[in-house]
Amino acid sequence: MRHDGLVGKKESVMKTEDLVSLCLSRESMYRLLARIYYCEMDKKTMNVLTALQFEEPLGIEALDGSLARFQKTVESYQKADDRAYEELAADYARCFLGAGIVGENFACPYESVFTSPDGLVAQDAFESMHQLLNHTGLKLSDSDLMDDHLAIEFGYLAVLCQQAAEIAQKGESEALAKNLKQQKDFLENHILNWLPAFCRKTEACPVGAFYPQAAQLTEALVTWDKSVVSELL
C-alpha cells in the first residue's frame, strides 16, 4: 500500500487507471486495519507493516505524526524474538479483551458497546450490521466475532472498495457514485460515530506502544479517507 495512491482527486479528472488504483489502495488499507484488530499480531503481518512505503509527508499533521510514530514502533520489531510477540499478544488481550484489567480500562472493539445506552454488546449496531451483511450476502469472518466488531466493519469497507475498483474499471459512473455514497454513509454511521472514542480508550490502555499508536494512526487514516471519498462524490 503506497500513500501516493491515496489522494482525493475528483473522479471527473482522474484517469480510469488512477481511479482503480485509488480504490485498490483503499481496499489494502482497510484489509490491513482489519487484520490489526482481528487477532494478535504475528511476524508475517508485522513484516507487511514494515514493508509499507510512504514516500513523503502528506501535509496533514495528525496523520503524518501518527504515521511516523507507528513506523518507528513497527521497525523495532524487525529483529524481535518470540518473547516480544508473546508480550504483544498479551497486550492485545489486555487492550481488546480486558484480560487482567480491573474495571473498564480496556477498549472493547464492538460498535454496540460505544453506541448503546448501557454500553453492552449485541445491541442495535450489531443488528444493523448483521442485517447489512445478510442482505449483501457477505461472510467476512470464520471466527466467533460478532458482526459489529471493528475488524468486520473494516472488512466490509474493504469489500466496498474492491467493488468500486471493479466498477471503475468498467466505466460505470452511476454505479460507482452509488458505491461511493454507500462507503461515505457507512463511514459516518458505522465507523466514525464510535471510532474516536474507541481509539481514546485504546490509547489509555496500560500496554506497550504498538496498539495505542495503531489506534492513533487508524483514526487519522479513516478521518482522512472519509474526506477522500467525499471529494470523489
PDB file of C-alpha atoms in Angstrom:
ATOM      1  CA  MET A   1       0.000   0.000   0.000  1.00  0.00           C
ATOM      2  CA  ARG A   2       1.553   3.268  -1.103  1.00  0.00           C
ATOM      3  CA  HIS A   3       0.267   6.567   0.181  1.00  0.00           C
ATOM      4  CA  ASP A   4       0.622   8.215  -3.228  1.00  0.00           C
ATOM      5  CA  GLY A   5      -2.292   6.064  -4.395  1.00  0.00           C
ATOM      6  CA  LEU A   6      -4.493   7.567  -1.695  1.00  0.00           C
ATOM      7  CA  VAL A   7      -5.265  11.046  -2.940  1.00  0.00           C
ATOM      8  CA  GLY A   8      -8.510  12.935  -3.077  1.00  0.00           C
ATOM      9  CA  LYS A   9      -8.960  13.668  -6.753  1.00  0.00           C
ATOM     10  CA  LYS A  10     -12.317  14.215  -8.380  1.00  0.00           C
ATOM     11  CA  GLU A  11     -13.454  11.242 -10.398  1.00  0.00           C
ATOM     12  CA  SER A  12     -14.102  13.517 -13.389  1.00  0.00           C
ATOM     13  CA  VAL A  13     -10.439  14.474 -13.685  1.00  0.00           C
ATOM     14  CA  MET A  14      -8.969  11.084 -12.834  1.00  0.00           C
ATOM     15  CA  LYS A  15      -7.908   8.593 -15.425  1.00  0.00           C
ATOM     16  CA  THR A  16      -9.550   5.193 -15.119  1.00  0.00           C
ATOM     17  CA  GLU A  17      -6.307   3.517 -14.085  1.00  0.00           C
ATOM     18  CA  ASP A  18      -5.736   6.142 -11.379  1.00  0.00           C
ATOM     19  CA  LEU A  19      -9.231   5.699 -10.015  1.00  0.00           C
ATOM     20  CA  VAL A  20      -8.867   1.915  -9.975  1.00  0.00           C
ATOM     21  CA  SER A  21      -5.503   2.269  -8.236  1.00  0.00           C
ATOM     22  CA  LEU A  22      -7.054   4.574  -5.650  1.00  0.00           C
ATOM     23  CA  CYS A  23      -9.829   2.086  -4.895  1.00  0.00           C
ATOM     24  CA  LEU A  24      -7.396  -0.821  -4.629  1.00  0.00           C
ATOM     25  CA  SER A  25      -5.072   1.172  -2.344  1.00  0.00           C
ATOM     26  CA  ARG A  26      -8.003   1.943  -0.066  1.00  0.00           C
ATOM     27  CA  GLU A  27      -9.009  -1.724  -0.112  1.00  0.00           C
ATOM     28  CA  SER A  28      -5.494  -2.710   1.004  1.00  0.00           C
ATOM     29  CA  MET A  29      -5.580  -0.107   3.756  1.00  0.00           C
ATOM     30  CA  TYR A  30      -8.848  -1.381   5.197  1.00  0.00           C
ATOM     31  CA  ARG A  31      -7.819  -5.029   4.959  1.00  0.00           C
ATOM     32  CA  LEU A  32      -4.659  -4.221   6.882  1.00  0.00           C
ATOM     33  CA  LEU A  33      -6.547  -2.222   9.509  1.00  0.00           C
ATOM     34  CA  ALA A  34      -8.995  -5.112   9.846  1.00  0.00           C
ATOM     35  CA  ARG A  35      -6.099  -7.510  10.424  1.00  0.00           C
ATOM     36  CA  ILE A  36      -4.620  -5.356  13.186  1.00  0.00           C
ATOM     37  CA  TYR A  37      -7.808  -5.576  15.236  1.00  0.00           C
ATOM     38  CA  TYR A  38      -8.888  -9.084  14.202  1.00  0.00           C
ATOM     39  CA  CYS A  39      -6.458 -11.019  16.385  1.00  0.00           C
ATOM     40  CA  GLU A  40      -2.977 -10.963  17.888  1.00  0.00           C
ATOM     41  CA  MET A  41      -0.172  -9.620  15.723  1.00  0.00           C
ATOM     42  CA  ASP A  42       2.225 -12.123  14.125  1.00  0.00           C
ATOM     43  CA  LYS A  43       5.570 -11.824  12.351  1.00  0.00           C
ATOM     44  CA  LYS A  44       4.020 -12.141   8.885  1.00  0.00           C
ATOM     45  CA  THR A  45       1.697  -9.173   9.396  1.00  0.00           C
ATOM     46  CA  MET A  46       4.432  -7.169  11.084  1.00  0.00           C
ATOM     47  CA  ASN A  47       6.636  -7.736   8.023  1.00  0.00           C
ATOM     48  CA  VAL A  48       3.842  -6.381   5.840  1.00  0.00           C
ATOM     49  CA  LEU A  49       3.627  -3.281   8.030  1.00  0.00           C
ATOM     50  CA  THR A  50       7.403  -2.870   7.874  1.00  0.00           C
ATOM     51  CA  ALA A  51       7.362  -3.048   4.077  1.00  0.00           C
ATOM     52  CA  LEU A  52       4.769  -0.294   3.611  1.00  0.00           C
ATOM     53  CA  GLN A  53       6.059   2.626   1.573  1.00  0.00           C
ATOM     54  CA  PHE A  54       5.103   6.193   2.447  1.00  0.00           C
ATOM     55  CA  GLU A  55       7.486   8.216   0.366  1.00  0.00           C
ATOM     56  CA  GLU A  56       6.698  11.732   1.553  1.00  0.00           C
ATOM     57  CA  PRO A  57       4.673  13.559   4.244  1.00  0.00           C
ATOM     58  CA  LEU A  58       1.050  14.203   3.381  1.00  0.00           C
ATOM     59  CA  GLY A  59       0.971  17.637   4.973  1.00  0.00           C
ATOM     60  CA  ILE A  60      -1.682  16.559   7.491  1.00  0.00           C
ATOM     61  CA  GLU A  61      -0.196  16.998  10.949  1.00  0.00           C
ATOM     62  CA  ALA A  62      -2.241  14.358  12.795  1.00  0.00           C
ATOM     63  CA  LEU A  63      -1.685  11.772  10.075  1.00  0.00           C
ATOM     64  CA  ASP A  64       1.987  12.439   9.432  1.00  0.00           C
ATOM     65  CA  GLY A  65       2.782  12.474  13.152  1.00  0.00           C
ATOM     66  CA  SER A  66       0.915   9.285  13.992  1.00  0.00           C
ATOM     67  CA  LEU A  67       2.378   7.556  10.948  1.00  0.00           C
ATOM     68  CA  ALA A  68       5.949   8.455  11.897  1.00  0.00           C
ATOM     69  CA  ARG A  69       5.485   7.204  15.453  1.00  0.00           C
ATOM     70  CA  PHE A  70       3.855   3.967  14.320  1.00  0.00           C
ATOM     71  CA  GLN A  71       6.527   3.271  11.698  1.00  0.00           C
ATOM     72  CA  LYS A  72       9.239   3.676  14.316  1.00  0.00           C
ATOM     73  CA  THR A  73       7.492   1.193  16.626  1.00  0.00           C
ATOM     74  CA  VAL A  74       6.934  -1.293  13.797  1.00  0.00           C
ATOM     75  CA  GLU A  75      10.590  -1.105  12.806  1.00  0.00           C
ATOM     76  CA  SER A  76      11.562  -2.009  16.363  1.00  0.00           C
ATOM     77  CA  TYR A  77      10.018  -5.453  15.771  1.00  0.00           C
ATOM     78  CA  GLN A  78      12.195  -6.274  12.751  1.00  0.00           C
ATOM     79  CA  LYS A  79      14.542  -8.399  14.855  1.00  0.00           C
ATOM     80  CA  ALA A  80      12.127  -9.169  17.668  1.00  0.00           C
ATOM     81  CA  ASP A  81      12.165 -12.651  19.198  1.00  0.00           C
ATOM     82  CA  ASP A  82       9.236 -14.880  20.112  1.00  0.00           C
ATOM     83  CA  ARG A  83       9.048 -13.379  23.590  1.00  0.00           C
ATOM     84  CA  ALA A  84       8.387  -9.927  22.123  1.00  0.00           C
ATOM     85  CA  TYR A  85       5.466 -11.315  20.140  1.00  0.00           C
ATOM     86  CA  GLU A  86       4.158 -13.111  23.224  1.00  0.00           C
ATOM     87  CA  GLU A  87       4.167  -9.769  25.031  1.00  0.00           C
ATOM     88  CA  LEU A  88       2.399  -8.179  22.056  1.00  0.00           C
ATOM     89  CA  ALA A  89      -0.245 -10.925  22.191  1.00  0.00           C
ATOM     90  CA  ALA A  90      -0.726 -10.193  25.879  1.00  0.00           C
ATOM     91  CA  ASP A  91      -1.152  -6.513  25.028  1.00  0.00           C
ATOM     92  CA  TYR A  92      -3.859  -7.413  22.500  1.00  0.00           C
ATOM     93  CA  ALA A  93      -5.669  -9.432  25.165  1.00  0.00           C
ATOM     94  CA  ARG A  94      -5.429  -6.610  27.704  1.00  0.00           C
ATOM     95  CA  CYS A  95      -6.418  -3.896  25.216  1.00  0.00           C
ATOM     96  CA  PHE A  96      -9.328  -5.513  23.426  1.00  0.00           C
ATOM     97  CA  LEU A  97     -10.411  -8.473  25.576  1.00  0.00           C
ATOM     98  CA  GLY A  98      -9.882  -6.944  29.000  1.00  0.00           C
ATOM     99  CA  ALA A  99      -7.627  -9.779  30.146  1.00  0.00           C
ATOM    100  CA  GLY A 100      -6.204  -8.958  33.560  1.00  0.00           C
ATOM    101  CA  ILE A 101      -7.766  -5.498  33.501  1.00  0.00           C
ATOM    102  CA  VAL A 102      -9.702  -4.229  36.508  1.00  0.00           C
ATOM    103  CA  GLY A 103     -12.723  -2.061  35.716  1.00  0.00           C
ATOM    104  CA  GLU A 104     -13.309  -0.604  32.276  1.00  0.00           C
ATOM    105  CA  ASN A 105      -9.737   0.301  31.306  1.00  0.00           C
ATOM    106  CA  PHE A 106      -9.796  -1.582  28.027  1.00  0.00           C
ATOM    107  CA  ALA A 107     -11.215  -0.910  24.552  1.00  0.00           C
ATOM    108  CA  CYS A 108     -13.919  -3.379  23.581  1.00  0.00           C
ATOM    109  CA  PRO A 109     -13.844  -3.308  19.739  1.00  0.00           C
ATOM    110  CA  TYR A 110     -17.608  -3.537  19.207  1.00  0.00           C
ATOM    111  CA  GLU A 111     -19.725  -0.687  17.891  1.00  0.00           C
ATOM    112  CA  SER A 112     -22.622  -1.621  20.193  1.00  0.00           C
ATOM    113  CA  VAL A 113     -20.505  -1.005  23.296  1.00  0.00           C
ATOM    114  CA  PHE A 114     -19.863   2.593  22.251  1.00  0.00           C
ATOM    115  CA  THR A 115     -23.279   3.418  20.791  1.00  0.00           C
ATOM    116  CA  SER A 116     -25.789   1.710  23.099  1.00  0.00           C
ATOM    117  CA  PRO A 117     -27.084   3.494  26.223  1.00  0.00           C
ATOM    118  CA  ASP A 118     -25.806   0.808  28.593  1.00  0.00           C
ATOM    119  CA  GLY A 119     -22.553   0.038  26.759  1.00  0.00           C
ATOM    120  CA  LEU A 120     -23.467  -3.566  26.014  1.00  0.00           C
ATOM    121  CA  VAL A 121     -22.562  -5.892  23.149  1.00  0.00           C
ATOM    122  CA  ALA A 122     -25.087  -7.210  20.614  1.00  0.00           C
ATOM    123  CA  GLN A 123     -27.291  -4.116  20.608  1.00  0.00           C
ATOM    124  CA  ASP A 124     -28.755  -2.054  17.735  1.00  0.00           C
ATOM    125  CA  ALA A 125     -25.417  -1.654  15.936  1.00  0.00           C
ATOM    126  CA  PHE A 126     -24.965  -5.420  15.875  1.00  0.00           C
ATOM    127  CA  GLU A 127     -28.462  -5.934  14.471  1.00  0.00           C
ATOM    128  CA  SER A 128     -27.847  -3.292  11.815  1.00  0.00           C
ATOM    129  CA  MET A 129     -24.542  -4.851  10.740  1.00  0.00           C
ATOM    130  CA  HIS A 130     -25.990  -8.364  10.825  1.00  0.00           C
ATOM    131  CA  GLN A 131     -28.830  -7.330   8.526  1.00  0.00           C
ATOM    132  CA  LEU A 132     -26.443  -5.457   6.237  1.00  0.00           C
ATOM    133  CA  LEU A 133     -24.112  -8.424   5.832  1.00  0.00           C
ATOM    134  CA  ASN A 134     -27.006 -10.818   5.319  1.00  0.00           C
ATOM    135  CA  HIS A 135     -28.513  -8.510   2.710  1.00  0.00           C
ATOM    136  CA  THR A 136     -25.245  -8.300   0.781  1.00  0.00           C
ATOM    137  CA  GLY A 137     -24.509 -11.999   1.197  1.00  0.00           C
ATOM    138  CA  LEU A 138     -21.090 -11.331   2.709  1.00  0.00           C
ATOM    139  CA  LYS A 139     -19.384 -13.559   5.248  1.00  0.00           C
ATOM    140  CA  LEU A 140     -16.306 -11.730   6.404  1.00  0.00           C
ATOM    141  CA  SER A 141     -15.021 -13.986   9.154  1.00  0.00           C
ATOM    142  CA  ASP A 142     -14.984 -17.635  10.146  1.00  0.00           C
ATOM    143  CA  SER A 143     -14.339 -16.668  13.752  1.00  0.00           C
ATOM    144  CA  ASP A 144     -16.810 -16.068  16.559  1.00  0.00           C
ATOM    145  CA  LEU A 145     -16.557 -12.289  16.234  1.00  0.00           C
ATOM    146  CA  MET A 146     -19.907 -10.552  16.178  1.00  0.00           C
ATOM    147  CA  ASP A 147     -20.822  -8.544  13.099  1.00  0.00           C
ATOM    148  CA  ASP A 148     -20.206  -5.098  14.623  1.00  0.00           C
ATOM    149  CA  HIS A 149     -16.588  -5.868  15.566  1.00  0.00           C
ATOM    150  CA  LEU A 150     -14.217  -3.223  14.198  1.00  0.00           C
ATOM    151  CA  ALA A 151     -12.333  -5.800  12.121  1.00  0.00           C
ATOM    152  CA  ILE A 152     -15.583  -6.903  10.467  1.00  0.00           C
ATOM    153  CA  GLU A 153     -16.601  -3.325   9.722  1.00  0.00           C
ATOM    154  CA  PHE A 154     -13.210  -2.556   8.191  1.00  0.00           C
ATOM    155  CA  GLY A 155     -13.513  -5.781   6.203  1.00  0.00           C
ATOM    156  CA  TYR A 156     -16.866  -4.616   4.845  1.00  0.00           C
ATOM    157  CA  LEU A 157     -15.320  -1.321   3.739  1.00  0.00           C
ATOM    158  CA  ALA A 158     -12.514  -3.237   2.034  1.00  0.00           C
ATOM    159  CA  VAL A 159     -15.109  -5.194   0.033  1.00  0.00           C
ATOM    160  CA  LEU A 160     -16.852  -1.969  -0.999  1.00  0.00           C
ATOM    161  CA  CYS A 161     -13.500  -0.568  -2.153  1.00  0.00           C
ATOM    162  CA  GLN A 162     -12.804  -3.738  -4.132  1.00  0.00           C
ATOM    163  CA  GLN A 163     -16.218  -3.487  -5.767  1.00  0.00           C
ATOM    164  CA  ALA A 164     -15.585   0.188  -6.542  1.00  0.00           C
ATOM    165  CA  ALA A 165     -12.373  -0.749  -8.367  1.00  0.00           C
ATOM    166  CA  GLU A 166     -14.252  -3.294 -10.475  1.00  0.00           C
ATOM    167  CA  ILE A 167     -16.996  -0.786 -11.276  1.00  0.00           C
ATOM    168  CA  ALA A 168     -14.467   1.930 -12.141  1.00  0.00           C
ATOM    169  CA  GLN A 169     -12.666  -0.474 -14.486  1.00  0.00           C
ATOM    170  CA  LYS A 170     -15.953  -0.958 -16.357  1.00  0.00           C
ATOM    171  CA  GLY A 171     -16.528   2.802 -16.569  1.00  0.00           C
ATOM    172  CA  GLU A 172     -19.950   2.615 -14.902  1.00  0.00           C
ATOM    173  CA  SER A 173     -20.131   6.107 -13.380  1.00  0.00           C
ATOM    174  CA  GLU A 174     -23.621   5.859 -11.876  1.00  0.00           C
ATOM    175  CA  ALA A 175     -22.884   2.558 -10.162  1.00  0.00           C
ATOM    176  CA  LEU A 176     -19.596   3.976  -8.890  1.00  0.00           C
ATOM    177  CA  ALA A 177     -21.325   7.026  -7.432  1.00  0.00           C
ATOM    178  CA  LYS A 178     -23.787   4.724  -5.661  1.00  0.00           C
ATOM    179  CA  ASN A 179     -20.955   2.617  -4.258  1.00  0.00           C
ATOM    180  CA  LEU A 180     -19.035   5.673  -3.033  1.00  0.00           C
ATOM    181  CA  LYS A 181     -22.193   7.005  -1.367  1.00  0.00           C
ATOM    182  CA  GLN A 182     -22.510   3.644   0.408  1.00  0.00           C
ATOM    183  CA  GLN A 183     -18.936   3.979   1.609  1.00  0.00           C
ATOM    184  CA  LYS A 184     -19.449   7.534   2.859  1.00  0.00           C
ATOM    185  CA  ASP A 185     -22.660   6.609   4.680  1.00  0.00           C
ATOM    186  CA  PHE A 186     -21.019   3.567   6.246  1.00  0.00           C
ATOM    187  CA  LEU A 187     -18.029   5.589   7.424  1.00  0.00           C
ATOM    188  CA  GLU A 188     -20.319   8.155   9.007  1.00  0.00           C
ATOM    189  CA  ASN A 189     -22.912   5.796  10.502  1.00  0.00           C
ATOM    190  CA  HIS A 190     -20.887   2.710  11.456  1.00  0.00           C
ATOM    191  CA  ILE A 191     -17.263   3.801  11.876  1.00  0.00           C
ATOM    192  CA  LEU A 192     -16.671   7.433  12.729  1.00  0.00           C
ATOM    193  CA  ASN A 193     -19.652   7.500  15.092  1.00  0.00           C
ATOM    194  CA  TRP A 194     -17.607   5.449  17.588  1.00  0.00           C
ATOM    195  CA  LEU A 195     -14.034   5.082  16.338  1.00  0.00           C
ATOM    196  CA  PRO A 196     -12.670   8.232  18.075  1.00  0.00           C
ATOM    197  CA  ALA A 197     -13.966   7.076  21.484  1.00  0.00           C
ATOM    198  CA  PHE A 198     -12.611   3.579  20.873  1.00  0.00           C
ATOM    199  CA  CYS A 199      -9.209   4.996  19.957  1.00  0.00           C
ATOM    200  CA  ARG A 200      -9.102   7.145  23.108  1.00  0.00           C
ATOM    201  CA  LYS A 201      -9.785   4.036  25.185  1.00  0.00           C
ATOM    202  CA  THR A 202      -7.069   2.115  23.335  1.00  0.00           C
ATOM    203  CA  GLU A 203      -4.563   4.901  23.856  1.00  0.00           C
ATOM    204  CA  ALA A 204      -5.293   4.814  27.593  1.00  0.00           C
ATOM    205  CA  CYS A 205      -4.757   1.067  27.939  1.00  0.00           C
ATOM    206  CA  PRO A 206      -1.825   0.047  30.197  1.00  0.00           C
ATOM    207  CA  VAL A 207       0.111  -1.668  27.415  1.00  0.00           C
ATOM    208  CA  GLY A 208       3.139  -1.115  25.179  1.00  0.00           C
ATOM    209  CA  ALA A 209       3.281   1.384  22.342  1.00  0.00           C
ATOM    210  CA  PHE A 210       2.059  -0.736  19.427  1.00  0.00           C
ATOM    211  CA  TYR A 211      -1.723  -0.777  19.883  1.00  0.00           C
ATOM    212  CA  PRO A 212      -2.138   2.780  21.220  1.00  0.00           C
ATOM    213  CA  GLN A 213      -0.100   4.078  18.276  1.00  0.00           C
ATOM    214  CA  ALA A 214      -2.023   1.857  15.869  1.00  0.00           C
ATOM    215  CA  ALA A 215      -5.217   3.419  17.212  1.00  0.00           C
ATOM    216  CA  GLN A 216      -3.892   6.948  16.672  1.00  0.00           C
ATOM    217  CA  LEU A 217      -2.965   6.097  13.098  1.00  0.00           C
ATOM    218  CA  THR A 218      -6.273   4.319  12.490  1.00  0.00           C
ATOM    219  CA  GLU A 219      -8.303   7.361  13.493  1.00  0.00           C
ATOM    220  CA  ALA A 220      -6.140   9.690  11.396  1.00  0.00           C
ATOM    221  CA  LEU A 221      -6.311   7.430   8.330  1.00  0.00           C
ATOM    222  CA  VAL A 222     -10.055   6.843   8.482  1.00  0.00           C
ATOM    223  CA  THR A 223     -10.838  10.519   9.080  1.00  0.00           C
ATOM    224  CA  TRP A 224      -8.666  11.410   6.090  1.00  0.00           C
ATOM    225  CA  ASP A 225     -10.167   8.657   3.957  1.00  0.00           C
ATOM    226  CA  LYS A 226     -13.674   9.948   4.595  1.00  0.00           C
ATOM    227  CA  SER A 227     -12.602  13.271   3.087  1.00  0.00           C
ATOM    228  CA  VAL A 228     -11.160  11.388   0.089  1.00  0.00           C
ATOM    229  CA  VAL A 229     -14.487   9.652  -0.518  1.00  0.00           C
ATOM    230  CA  SER A 230     -16.397  12.901  -0.070  1.00  0.00           C
ATOM    231  CA  GLU A 231     -14.250  14.598  -2.713  1.00  0.00           C
ATOM    232  CA  LEU A 232     -14.943  11.788  -5.175  1.00  0.00           C
ATOM    233  CA  LEU A 233     -18.708  12.255  -4.904  1.00  0.00           C
TER     234      LEU A 233
END
